Amino acid sequence: ALEQLDPAVRAALEQAIERVRAASAVQVPPPTTTTLAPGALVHQRWQPVRRVGVYVPGGKAVYPSSVVMNVVPAQAAGVKQIALASPPQRGEDGRVHPVILAAAKLLGVTEVYAMGGAGAIGAFAYGAASLGLDPVDVVTGPGNNFVAAAKRAVAGRVGTDSEAGATEILIVADDTADPRLVAADLISQAEHDEQASAVLVTTSMGLADAVQAEIGGLAAQTLHAARIEVALTGPQSAIVLVDDLDAAVDFSNAYAPEHLELHLADPAAHRFVHAGAVFVGPYSPVSLGDYLAGSNHVLPTGGQARYAAGLSASTFLRPQQVIEYDRDALAEVSDAIVALATAEVLPAHGEAVRARFTA
């Protein structure tokens, strides 16, 4: 598959790998040691999970970029075993799409399964002996609402990233924004899926009207015009007029979009705290983040950006504390340990400490 890959696509994938690898490398925290007293040490180290299952969707489109976005951070974290699943393709005799296979080859991933949707998530979580698939420790990757529901169902048995469901874009813009660019960016995300959400929040009625007019012309020219029309006319998409920037900030933070674009004279990006990723200015479109910004495009949807983050090396790392006290350091706190153990009516806790200082 790699030998047959379009050279331009291969070069683009290699560039994306390089950029995401550079951004992921700095996400791995160094080990630390805290000295609480002489001889009283608490170390913190970061352990990679052993085995990861990466899901790469492939229903309405093919996403080699998702191979990069999932595999590279796992490799940066030090994960040793990575399995990949992507839906079988009718035109490929039930095999994984060759572009997905080529991307996996570029990254050295050799364990690849032709399976998709919720079933793939379940197979990762519980294993599939008939396929020789061992269970994984963490499942990551974007997908539709069924994939998101499956992740929710297996959470607890395995770790998961955020439930990256149908894509979302929220654009906050004022009258300085270029309506053609705003319309193009709304359309770019609407072409993912009929359930995609595309929302413009603006203080300018003039901009709202201009964007609406631009959408009509631009959408009709695209390959997926019918899909885009369904997404943009659905209840999940809208143009919202607000009185001022404060109201726009409040709306955005309550919505907590997957992608937030700011087309503002004064972006004030620090005020927009709830978003999977923030794209500032007319030259930072979501499409850049989808492919070559170096950031990750696997992001929380459905309001989860209020408490969840996008995929990164830290998704695959477990902070682990190592406690190391010597005799004098333990003796210094032994009376306090006994006092707390007595208060909690757990006398054996205190005796376990006393035993170290009695013959």
Coordinates of C-alpha atoms in Angstrom, one line a residue, residues 333-343 349-351:
V333 CA 6.0 11.4 61.6
S334 CA 5.2 8.2 63.4
D335 CA 3.3 9.8 66.3
A336 CA 1.1 11.8 63.8
I337 CA 0.4 8.5 61.9
V338 CA -0.7 6.8 65.2
A339 CA -2.9 9.7 66.1
L340 CA -4.7 9.7 62.8
A341 CA -5.0 5.9 62.8
T342 CA -6.5 6.1 66.3
A343 CA -9.0 8.8 65.2
H349 CA -2.3 1.1 60.8
G350 CA -0.5 2.7 63.8
E351 CA 0.9 -0.6 65.0

